[in-house]
Amino acid sequence: MALFPTPQGRHCADNGGSAVSEATYKRFGARFWINLALTLAFAALLLPLLRKGSLSFLTLTARMLGVAALLPLALRPRRRASRAELLLHDLLLLLSAAAVSLILTEYIVKGLSVGMEKSFWQGWLCYAAIDAVLYLVSGRVRLAVCIGQGLSLVHALIDHYVMLFRGTPVMLSDVFSIGTAANVAQGYSAPVEWSVLWAGAATVLYCVCVCLMRRVWKQKRVWTLPVAALAGVVVFAGLQITGTGIGFWQSSRSYSEIFYFLRCANNSIVRKPEGYGADSLNQAVAAYQGEPGVKTPNLIVVMNESFSDLGVVGEFETNEDYMPYMHKLLAGKENTVSGELLVSTFGGGTANTEFEFLTGDTLGFLPFGCSPYQMYVKRETPNLTSGLAAQGYRTVSLHPYLATSWNREKVYERFGFQQQLYQDAFASDAARVRYQISDSEDYRKIFELYENKQPGQPLFVFNVTMQNHGGYEPGDDPNFEQRIHLTGEYEGKYPEVDKYLSLIRYSDEAVEELLDYFAAVDEPTAVIFFGDHQPNVPSAFYDDLFGNTDDVRTREEKQSKLITPFFIWANYEIQEADHVQISANYLSAYALDALGCATSAFDQMRLKAYLSVPRINSYGYYMADGQWHDAATVSEQPTLADYRFTQYAQLFDVKKRIDEWYEP
């Protein structure tokens, strides 16, 4: 290969030694200068982008992407290049196109501000895979590159404007709701921005540079196979290094747009349940009516981060009770309902538990491993919050951490929360345990909301705490005292568990403060408390409690790692109950009914389903007789048919959905 190769001289041998004509020489010379000018123009557009956003401090990544993008434009094959040289250039060009697509897409959508360095490489590998497939199908690298650039530009523009209007990135499921999107888009105007013009011009220039490049393009299709295979090896090896996992709690901005799109594609499309249609939905809707209720208490919902009683998994000893107040509540207390809550997530996935509680939907009807907050809540969705707001409640969400986690800002807005409070609502000197705002400080914010509300207006607070969030590695954490530790056979063996149980002790004291406060207020008030999931402490500790390892446990045995405690407490008279077993999707309906509040038709439908199938999650469900069934059979359960139909309409079929039917 040569740097911008020119003709071999004015009298290059050609066709038996005849001299190249003056006109031919001038024509080749003109092409050289045009190619050089176009390449320099493209470089002038691309190189400044490598100093923007995250790339401004990821120097090595920026340089490597720049080299990958420009190398095959500068280092072009000789006029009489061998097939091997041409095929090598094809590979470099595919990798170049992938780098260009990545840089321009990330510039358009988020100004190249990507949360993690590895995300740039994940995106580059995804684009390389797409371009390699196009090359394999078309057999022409020039055609593959231009089509790939066009697709990436269109995706970038759509993603940019969807993010601008909706606040969430494009998912594969959006392709199947293009009609709805077109209707919604009529209410918006798409501004023409400098970043869009810049990236569009760079895309066009790049494609022109490739198309005008002087080299032999036509190869036998059989020779595209080794190039595509080699590109595949690069992609596979690269993804093994960077990983293919994704943390749904993180904002989509932590990842490249193409990687996030492809990674979520498998879970973004939900098919209609078998038998679903207007008639079956109408029959399900007509079969249930809501109940008006006799109480409108203040409703304080606390979903406590990682709060659980590990004793449900197996026995262990500690120096003292790690949740004495909670254990008294769970054993039976006046005006209290308590028991065990089955959730769908372990060690993380907080938003999935709150999704099930607020919407009443179950992850058992959705693709395994999905994240509804990112994938499915794309518009106003009827739920507990919107129903309470319609009754005159003041609806407030409270989470003493970042607003960006789990796309909560957008989701809460679509759910109908009138006010959202995050960590910036707390004073800089707010009390903390480790580095997180403490549960006690968090509950004092709830007291403040109650004391400042309009007299006579009921208050609904949905509070997601943060104090007990992982990790639990030993360290010199500020504002933390190691109060609980394992004794007996496990003493000193699992310091992470010691730390976690100490955090639970702090939470237990804060719960007592919470109930003591509302026990003394005049207005009828109820507290609904539950843990979102168990903690991600060392798996060896769970192995000890089970007496075996994870690979030999049945799916039903593993369900004990998906249980957290819950209680429903009121400062007025309600029917007491304990040892109640229920799953998160039923809890809001169950609580409203137990507290004497109004319930929706959707609540009544779920309460009926609860009698037959009292617990359901992503992995399976329990019948009323305690029999366990795997999730693969959920569509075969006739008692859940109405539930599946109405949940599908709630999330995915806006035209057939009757919002009031879902709202208490």
XYZ file of C-alpha atoms in Angstrom:
664
model
C 0.000 0.000 0.000
C 1.059 3.580 -0.507
C 0.132 6.989 0.850
C -2.147 8.530 -1.793
C -0.455 6.637 -4.687
C -0.002 8.614 -7.900
C 0.739 7.376 -11.431
C 4.167 5.760 -11.812
C 5.466 8.698 -13.850
C 4.706 10.429 -17.124
C 5.850 7.428 -19.144
C 4.590 4.479 -17.077
C 4.583 1.168 -18.928
C 1.095 0.151 -19.932
C -0.116 -2.309 -22.582
C 3.300 -3.393 -23.767
C 5.232 -0.257 -22.908
C 3.274 2.536 -24.638
C 3.478 5.832 -22.831
C 0.611 7.221 -20.832
C -0.809 10.191 -22.657
C -0.530 13.692 -21.307
C -4.324 13.836 -20.875
C -4.338 10.582 -18.912
C -1.561 11.818 -16.675
C -3.418 15.055 -16.003
C -6.600 13.135 -15.307
C -4.857 10.873 -12.779
C -3.109 13.840 -11.252
C -6.399 15.718 -10.885
C -7.983 12.681 -9.223
C -5.099 12.520 -6.746
C -5.528 16.150 -5.713
C -9.311 15.794 -5.473
C -8.935 12.719 -3.266
C -6.393 14.475 -1.106
C -8.597 17.562 -0.740
C -11.662 15.499 0.150
C -9.749 13.410 2.673
C -8.306 16.514 4.318
C -11.761 18.090 4.418
C -13.180 14.979 6.089
C -10.299 14.910 8.578
C -10.964 18.565 9.349
C -14.526 17.645 10.315
C -13.660 14.459 12.217
C -10.551 15.352 14.213
C -12.113 18.195 16.269
C -14.760 15.743 17.487
C -12.045 13.619 19.099
C -11.509 16.463 21.568
C -15.156 16.699 22.641
C -17.148 15.083 25.434
C -15.595 12.044 27.092
C -12.955 11.771 24.378
C -11.434 15.043 25.575
C -9.866 13.148 28.487
C -9.794 9.623 27.014
C -6.741 10.491 24.952
C -5.686 6.986 23.951
C -9.205 5.971 22.922
C -9.603 9.167 20.902
C -6.305 8.619 19.078
C -7.029 4.983 18.307
C -10.489 5.781 16.931
C -9.008 8.584 14.838
C -6.336 6.302 13.400
C -8.899 3.584 12.678
C -11.140 6.091 10.875
C -8.462 7.739 8.699
C -5.936 4.956 8.031
C -7.557 3.297 4.968
C -8.291 6.711 3.426
C -4.621 7.628 3.547
C -3.006 4.217 3.113
C -4.572 3.092 -0.169
C -3.679 0.085 -2.333
C -1.200 0.428 -5.202
C -2.539 0.448 -8.756
C -1.373 -3.117 -9.261
C -2.132 -4.330 -5.769
C -2.429 -8.026 -5.101
C -5.709 -9.589 -4.011
C -4.384 -10.009 -0.462
C -3.545 -6.302 -0.311
C -7.001 -5.351 -1.556
C -8.740 -7.648 0.912
C -6.663 -6.254 3.769
C -7.749 -2.788 2.699
C -11.366 -3.981 2.672
C -11.002 -5.042 6.318
C -9.395 -1.739 7.296
C -12.172 0.121 5.512
C -14.875 -1.790 7.395
C -13.187 -0.969 10.696
C -12.791 2.637 9.565
C -16.472 2.935 8.719
C -17.357 1.514 12.132
C -15.220 4.150 13.871
C -16.775 6.936 11.809
C -20.319 5.708 12.539
C -19.564 5.538 16.245
C -18.011 9.006 16.484
C -20.692 10.774 14.449
C -23.632 8.997 16.111
C -22.388 9.708 19.612
C -21.710 13.317 18.631
C -25.235 13.822 17.316
C -27.027 12.095 20.185
C -25.032 13.096 23.259
C -22.086 15.217 22.274
C -19.716 12.252 22.678
C -20.335 12.242 26.434
C -20.425 8.509 27.131
C -20.378 7.239 30.700
C -17.795 4.458 30.368
C -14.656 4.191 28.241
C -15.376 0.592 27.268
C -18.695 1.745 25.792
C -16.843 3.390 22.893
C -15.260 0.061 22.027
C -18.502 -1.854 22.439
C -20.131 0.548 19.989
C -17.249 0.319 17.528
C -17.446 -3.478 17.573
C -21.221 -3.397 16.988
C -20.837 -1.133 13.967
C -18.000 -3.326 12.670
C -20.290 -6.358 12.893
C -23.072 -4.558 11.006
C -20.711 -3.367 8.255
C -19.193 -6.858 7.954
C -22.670 -8.349 7.436
C -23.451 -5.752 4.774
C -20.127 -6.528 3.098
C -20.816 -10.259 3.170
C -24.292 -9.786 1.666
C -23.383 -7.207 -0.978
C -19.903 -8.481 -1.880
C -18.816 -4.836 -2.374
C -17.007 -3.018 0.386
C -17.782 0.400 -1.114
C -21.514 -0.388 -1.163
C -21.417 -1.894 2.320
C -19.656 1.144 3.777
C -22.053 3.648 2.208
C -25.148 1.707 3.275
C -23.706 1.345 6.776
C -23.032 5.078 7.004
C -26.537 5.850 5.829
C -28.110 3.520 8.372
C -26.031 4.849 11.241
C -26.851 8.460 10.314
C -30.583 7.745 10.133
C -30.438 5.921 13.485
C -28.489 8.802 15.026
C -30.980 11.413 13.797
C -34.009 9.427 14.950
C -32.397 8.688 18.313
C -31.404 12.317 18.775
C -34.867 13.717 18.170
C -36.627 10.958 20.097
C -34.330 11.682 23.045
C -35.097 15.374 22.601
C -38.869 14.834 22.604
C -39.315 11.745 24.775
C -36.170 11.570 26.905
C -35.487 7.879 26.222
C -33.572 6.262 23.362
C -35.140 4.424 20.446
C -35.915 0.751 21.026
C -36.682 -1.961 18.510
C -40.280 -1.979 19.740
C -40.627 1.620 18.497
C -40.433 0.294 14.943
C -43.716 -1.496 15.582
C -45.440 1.625 16.897
C -44.423 3.912 14.054
C -48.018 5.061 13.567
C -48.316 6.252 17.155
C -44.923 7.908 16.900
C -46.021 9.773 13.767
C -49.113 11.067 15.538
C -47.116 12.198 18.547
C -44.447 13.816 16.350
C -47.028 16.178 14.868
C -46.940 18.143 18.089
C -43.188 18.758 17.907
C -40.820 20.651 15.695
C -37.383 19.283 14.896
C -34.767 22.026 15.178
C -31.872 21.950 12.741
C -28.782 21.915 14.936
C -25.138 22.540 14.200
C -24.136 19.080 15.420
C -26.580 17.472 12.978
C -25.281 19.520 10.040
C -21.670 18.848 11.014
C -22.132 15.088 11.325
C -24.255 14.946 8.165
C -21.566 16.737 6.182
C -18.883 14.433 7.575
C -20.918 11.353 6.622
C -21.380 12.561 3.049
C -17.701 13.493 2.711
C -16.621 10.109 4.029
C -18.805 8.259 1.537
C -17.551 10.449 -1.315
C -13.938 9.770 -0.300
C -14.600 6.034 -0.373
C -16.462 6.106 -3.675
C -13.807 8.194 -5.477
C -10.922 6.182 -4.089
C -8.895 4.860 -7.060
C -8.551 1.120 -6.627
C -9.942 -2.133 -7.966
C -13.217 -2.758 -6.141
C -14.650 -5.829 -7.730
C -13.778 -9.078 -5.952
C -15.171 -12.542 -6.381
C -17.795 -13.208 -3.740
C -15.789 -16.111 -2.397
C -13.087 -13.668 -1.264
C -15.537 -11.692 0.879
C -15.852 -14.672 3.211
C -12.370 -14.519 4.772
C -12.641 -10.756 5.269
C -16.051 -11.050 6.925
C -14.788 -13.978 9.015
C -11.756 -11.993 10.143
C -13.996 -9.048 11.049
C -16.161 -11.488 12.986
C -13.149 -12.700 14.933
C -12.256 -9.096 15.798
C -15.810 -8.411 16.969
C -16.101 -11.617 18.996
C -12.724 -11.228 20.655
C -13.398 -7.564 21.356
C -16.733 -8.237 23.018
C -15.130 -10.929 25.155
C -12.774 -8.250 26.429
C -15.271 -5.400 26.841
C -18.167 -7.617 27.924
C -21.741 -7.658 26.703
C -23.515 -6.994 29.987
C -25.589 -3.917 30.664
C -26.659 -2.265 33.899
C -30.232 -1.132 33.412
C -30.036 1.033 36.521
C -27.600 3.223 34.627
C -28.713 5.845 32.190
C -28.604 4.889 28.515
C -25.988 7.627 28.246
C -23.521 5.290 29.912
C -23.452 3.217 26.720
C -23.029 3.799 23.019
C -26.346 4.178 21.219
C -25.926 1.180 18.927
C -24.791 -1.154 21.721
C -27.706 -0.116 23.938
C -30.158 -0.546 21.048
C -28.904 -4.008 20.093
C -28.506 -5.185 23.685
C -32.094 -4.255 24.523
C -33.578 -5.448 21.222
C -34.182 -8.984 22.441
C -36.397 -7.752 25.284
C -37.969 -4.682 23.724
C -40.726 -6.394 21.753
C -43.603 -7.986 23.616
C -45.970 -10.088 21.546
C -49.710 -10.050 22.062
C -50.935 -12.804 24.382
C -52.561 -15.690 22.579
C -56.291 -15.021 22.280
C -55.900 -11.270 22.826
C -58.217 -9.002 20.877
C -60.922 -6.382 21.251
C -63.558 -8.944 22.251
C -61.435 -10.772 24.826
C -60.213 -7.487 26.301
C -63.735 -6.061 26.518
C -64.946 -9.216 28.245
C -62.130 -8.976 30.784
C -62.800 -5.284 31.422
C -66.576 -5.787 31.766
C -66.122 -8.526 34.362
C -64.722 -6.194 37.048
C -65.652 -2.919 38.692
C -63.825 -0.849 41.247
C -64.882 -0.268 44.851
C -65.375 3.294 46.189
C -63.786 2.708 49.604
C -64.465 4.427 52.927
C -61.078 5.987 53.708
C -58.682 8.448 52.042
C -55.701 8.278 54.409
C -52.287 9.724 53.772
C -50.379 6.929 52.085
C -46.671 6.671 52.840
C -45.012 3.957 50.755
C -41.419 3.072 51.612
C -39.533 0.732 49.323
C -36.385 0.225 51.345
C -33.214 -0.431 49.358
C -31.916 -4.011 49.807
C -33.960 -4.476 52.977
C -34.451 -8.164 53.736
C -34.340 -10.764 56.463
C -31.684 -13.256 55.399
C -33.116 -15.672 57.928
C -35.720 -16.726 55.326
C -32.882 -18.439 53.433
C -31.318 -20.310 56.350
C -30.374 -20.080 59.999
C -27.401 -18.142 61.334
C -26.434 -16.524 64.622
C -25.570 -12.904 65.410
C -24.378 -11.048 68.488
C -27.841 -9.456 68.788
C -31.087 -9.207 66.833
C -30.402 -7.218 63.660
C -34.055 -6.132 63.198
C -35.846 -6.362 66.572
C -38.590 -3.859 65.782
C -39.367 -5.417 62.408
C -39.481 -8.890 63.922
C -42.141 -7.651 66.381
C -44.160 -6.186 63.504
C -43.906 -9.391 61.492
C -44.986 -11.482 64.504
C -48.260 -9.554 64.734
C -49.072 -6.003 65.802
C -52.253 -4.005 66.229
C -53.589 -2.502 62.978
C -50.830 -4.162 60.990
C -50.719 -6.613 58.102
C -47.339 -8.249 57.523
C -45.650 -11.106 55.748
C -43.282 -12.101 52.953
C -43.092 -10.394 49.577
C -41.930 -12.292 46.491
C -40.034 -10.076 44.034
C -38.476 -10.690 40.621
C -34.961 -9.484 41.235
C -31.937 -10.271 43.382
C -29.023 -8.023 44.326
C -30.211 -5.201 42.053
C -33.019 -4.266 39.691
C -34.709 -1.930 42.177
C -36.873 -0.275 39.534
C -38.469 -3.564 38.536
C -39.935 -4.020 42.014
C -41.271 -0.468 42.086
C -42.686 -0.959 38.575
C -44.650 -3.986 39.769
C -45.930 -2.141 42.841
C -46.954 1.089 41.122
C -48.474 -0.374 37.960
C -49.792 -3.644 39.377
C -48.178 -5.416 36.437
C -46.097 -8.547 36.788
C -42.758 -9.258 35.180
C -44.021 -12.797 34.809
C -45.816 -11.673 31.625
C -42.783 -9.816 30.220
C -39.499 -11.012 28.671
C -37.028 -12.330 31.209
C -34.347 -9.809 32.106
C -36.244 -6.802 30.762
C -36.287 -3.334 32.328
C -39.780 -1.849 31.889
C -38.755 1.643 32.995
C -36.401 1.906 30.020
C -38.258 -0.247 27.535
C -41.995 0.016 27.968
C -43.030 3.157 29.865
C -42.848 5.577 26.947
C -46.055 7.524 27.459
C -48.558 8.382 30.179
C -49.528 5.099 31.821
C -52.467 4.619 34.218
C -51.295 3.340 37.590
C -51.667 3.767 41.334
C -50.187 7.275 41.294
C -52.377 8.695 38.525
C -55.432 7.171 40.208
C -54.630 8.754 43.557
C -53.940 12.092 41.878
C -57.400 11.915 40.288
C -58.848 11.486 43.801
C -57.214 14.706 44.961
C -54.058 13.282 46.520
C -50.833 15.246 46.468
C -48.431 12.789 44.814
C -44.709 12.996 45.594
C -41.788 10.712 44.775
C -38.746 10.769 47.044
C -35.376 9.169 46.336
C -32.264 10.503 48.123
C -29.940 9.786 45.231
C -29.451 10.694 41.562
C -32.423 11.562 39.386
C -30.877 9.833 36.370
C -30.993 6.268 37.710
C -33.447 3.954 35.928
C -34.904 6.788 33.834
C -37.015 7.674 36.874
C -37.574 11.341 36.028
C -39.395 10.527 32.805
C -41.204 7.495 34.203
C -42.449 9.300 37.300
C -43.699 12.136 35.131
C -45.634 9.650 32.987
C -46.994 7.959 36.098
C -48.470 11.232 37.356
C -46.207 12.299 40.213
C -46.743 15.999 40.780
C -43.412 16.476 42.570
C -40.115 14.598 42.414
C -37.458 14.932 45.106
C -33.912 13.605 44.813
C -30.668 14.024 46.736
C -30.440 17.740 45.905
C -33.582 18.244 48.033
C -31.503 17.401 51.118
C -29.130 19.758 52.889
C -25.425 19.304 52.283
C -24.996 18.302 55.932
C -27.836 15.760 55.862
C -27.152 12.757 58.082
C -25.508 9.871 56.255
C -24.639 6.257 56.910
C -21.477 5.475 54.981
C -21.785 7.844 52.017
C -25.557 7.524 51.562
C -28.313 9.634 53.084
C -29.592 7.663 56.041
C -33.050 6.168 56.297
C -33.681 8.306 59.370
C -32.809 11.498 57.461
C -34.855 10.283 54.534
C -37.944 9.790 56.733
C -37.518 13.260 58.212
C -38.069 14.571 54.694
C -41.384 12.672 54.676
C -42.303 14.341 57.992
C -41.502 17.688 56.384
C -43.752 16.917 53.409
C -46.583 15.983 55.755
C -46.210 19.111 57.881
C -46.124 21.415 54.839
C -49.010 19.894 52.875
C -52.343 21.607 52.386
C -54.657 20.919 55.353
C -57.207 18.269 54.494
C -55.499 17.209 51.255
C -54.361 13.566 51.435
C -50.681 12.942 50.724
C -49.181 10.074 48.728
C -45.415 9.649 49.058
C -43.532 6.946 47.209
C -40.116 6.739 48.833
C -37.181 4.696 47.508
C -34.430 4.773 50.131
C -30.695 4.522 49.493
C -28.905 3.812 52.795
C -28.453 0.055 52.339
C -27.274 0.042 48.743
C -24.319 -2.291 47.993
C -21.410 -2.809 48.183
C -20.670 -4.058 51.570
C -16.896 -4.518 51.470
C -15.145 -3.674 54.751
C -13.632 -0.229 54.886
C -13.193 2.883 56.967
C -16.608 4.296 56.099
C -17.626 7.548 57.743
C -20.755 7.695 59.900
C -20.868 3.922 60.271
C -20.581 1.738 63.347
C -20.260 -2.032 63.045
C -23.063 -3.025 65.414
C -23.955 -6.514 64.191
C -21.699 -9.430 63.377
C -22.134 -13.113 62.736
C -21.330 -15.484 65.569
C -21.070 -19.246 65.835
C -19.760 -21.138 62.813
C -19.791 -18.059 60.546
C -18.051 -15.619 62.899
C -15.413 -13.582 61.075
C -16.036 -15.489 57.853
C -18.231 -12.989 56.002
C -17.428 -9.345 56.886
C -19.687 -8.165 54.041
C -22.645 -9.840 55.758
C -21.659 -8.245 59.085
C -21.731 -4.852 57.426
C -25.033 -5.494 55.702
C -26.730 -6.653 58.906
C -25.440 -3.560 60.697
C -27.062 -1.413 58.021
C -30.323 -3.291 58.541
C -30.082 -2.470 62.260
C -29.924 1.228 61.363
C -32.962 0.781 59.105
C -34.892 -1.043 61.815
C -34.474 1.889 64.199
C -35.550 4.316 61.491
C -38.745 2.308 60.834
C -39.621 2.660 64.507
C -39.107 6.442 64.237
C -41.341 6.515 61.159
C -44.258 4.701 62.768
C -43.905 6.574 66.078
C -44.222 9.866 64.216
C -47.368 8.953 62.283
C -48.932 7.246 65.295
C -49.052 10.697 66.876
C -50.630 12.646 63.972
C -54.333 13.432 63.815
C -55.027 12.614 60.172
C -55.614 8.976 59.159
C -52.309 7.756 57.782
C -50.988 4.428 56.556
C -47.435 3.213 55.954
C -46.729 0.503 53.375
C -43.171 -0.779 53.764
C -41.264 -3.431 51.796
C -37.775 -4.347 50.618
C -36.991 -4.233 46.914
C -34.618 -7.236 46.848
C -32.072 -9.173 48.874
C -28.449 -7.969 48.964
C -25.624 -9.144 46.765
C -23.459 -10.474 49.583
C -20.932 -13.287 48.903
C -22.561 -16.250 47.187
C -20.587 -18.540 49.491
C -22.692 -17.251 52.399
C -25.857 -18.269 50.575
C -24.240 -21.623 49.781
C -23.650 -22.154 53.503
C -27.243 -21.238 54.363
C -28.652 -23.542 51.675
C -26.189 -26.316 52.383
C -25.449 -26.681 48.668
C -24.291 -24.660 45.673
C -26.319 -22.670 43.187
C -25.746 -25.062 40.301
C -27.578 -27.919 42.062
C -30.517 -25.900 43.434
C -33.885 -26.093 41.773
C -35.516 -22.928 40.535
C -38.105 -23.221 43.298
C -35.378 -23.483 45.947
C -33.793 -20.328 44.573
C -37.040 -18.436 45.158
C -36.099 -17.970 48.817
C -33.456 -15.471 47.597
C -36.311 -13.423 46.131
C -38.239 -12.852 49.372
C -38.293 -9.618 51.382
C -40.444 -8.575 54.366
C -43.390 -6.197 54.082
C -45.963 -4.611 56.352
C -49.051 -2.422 56.025
C -49.628 -0.282 59.116
C -52.309 2.293 59.901
C -52.882 4.737 62.734
C -56.553 3.763 62.582
C -58.314 0.455 62.952
C -57.768 -2.169 60.236
C -58.003 -5.948 60.214
C -54.703 -7.445 61.366
C -52.961 -10.320 59.599
C -49.492 -11.846 59.646
C -47.488 -14.400 57.676
C -49.193 -13.197 54.503
C -47.469 -14.449 51.355
C -47.869 -12.203 48.323
C -45.876 -10.900 45.339
C -45.041 -7.298 44.489
C -47.552 -6.990 41.637
C -50.499 -7.565 44.001
C -49.285 -5.506 46.953
C -50.770 -2.104 46.054
C -54.240 -3.564 45.407
C -54.027 -5.665 48.564
C -52.951 -2.651 50.635
C -55.705 -0.357 49.325
C -58.288 -3.014 50.086
C -56.904 -3.682 53.578
C -56.844 0.060 54.377
C -60.431 0.671 53.247
C -59.343 2.827 50.285
C -60.938 3.006 46.853
C -59.784 0.289 44.474
C -59.864 0.176 40.688
C -61.372 -2.517 38.491
C -57.783 -3.557 37.717
C -57.186 -3.879 41.466
C -60.271 -6.061 41.845
C -59.194 -8.237 38.939
C -55.771 -8.724 40.538
C -57.274 -9.463 43.941
C -59.278 -12.241 42.325
C -56.160 -13.566 40.561
C -54.345 -13.395 43.915
C -56.771 -15.921 45.400
C -55.753 -18.502 42.779
C -52.139 -17.481 42.108
C -50.966 -15.592 45.213
C -47.328 -15.216 44.118
C -45.797 -14.684 40.689
C -42.493 -13.313 39.413
C -40.119 -13.554 36.458
C -39.228 -17.151 37.236
C -42.618 -18.729 37.878
C -45.654 -18.740 40.132
C -47.265 -20.480 43.081
C -50.847 -21.728 43.112
C -53.007 -21.292 46.212
C -52.105 -24.821 47.351
C -48.410 -23.899 47.303
C -47.608 -25.797 44.122
C -44.797 -24.232 42.104
C -44.935 -23.770 38.320
C -42.214 -22.553 36.010
C -42.711 -19.265 34.121
C -42.823 -21.143 30.809
C -46.329 -22.348 31.694
C -47.797 -18.971 32.708
C -49.696 -18.560 29.420
C -51.392 -21.904 30.062
C -52.895 -20.777 33.373
C -56.556 -19.860 32.637
C -57.034 -17.952 35.896
C -54.414 -15.436 34.696
C -55.875 -14.856 31.204
C -57.771 -11.654 32.093
C -54.690 -10.389 33.902
C -52.442 -10.968 30.860
C -54.907 -9.266 28.494
C -55.418 -6.164 30.627
C -51.719 -5.793 31.426
C -50.862 -5.957 27.732
C -53.422 -3.247 26.964
C -52.141 -1.084 29.822
C -48.568 -1.092 28.543
C -48.795 -1.612 24.790
C -52.299 -1.053 23.374
C -53.177 2.575 24.063
C -56.038 2.623 21.560
C -57.958 -0.140 23.324
C -56.961 0.840 26.857
C -59.490 2.562 29.139
C -57.326 4.535 31.553
C -59.987 4.955 34.258
C -60.377 1.182 34.520
C -56.825 0.945 35.908
C -57.073 3.812 38.383
C -58.528 3.619 41.910
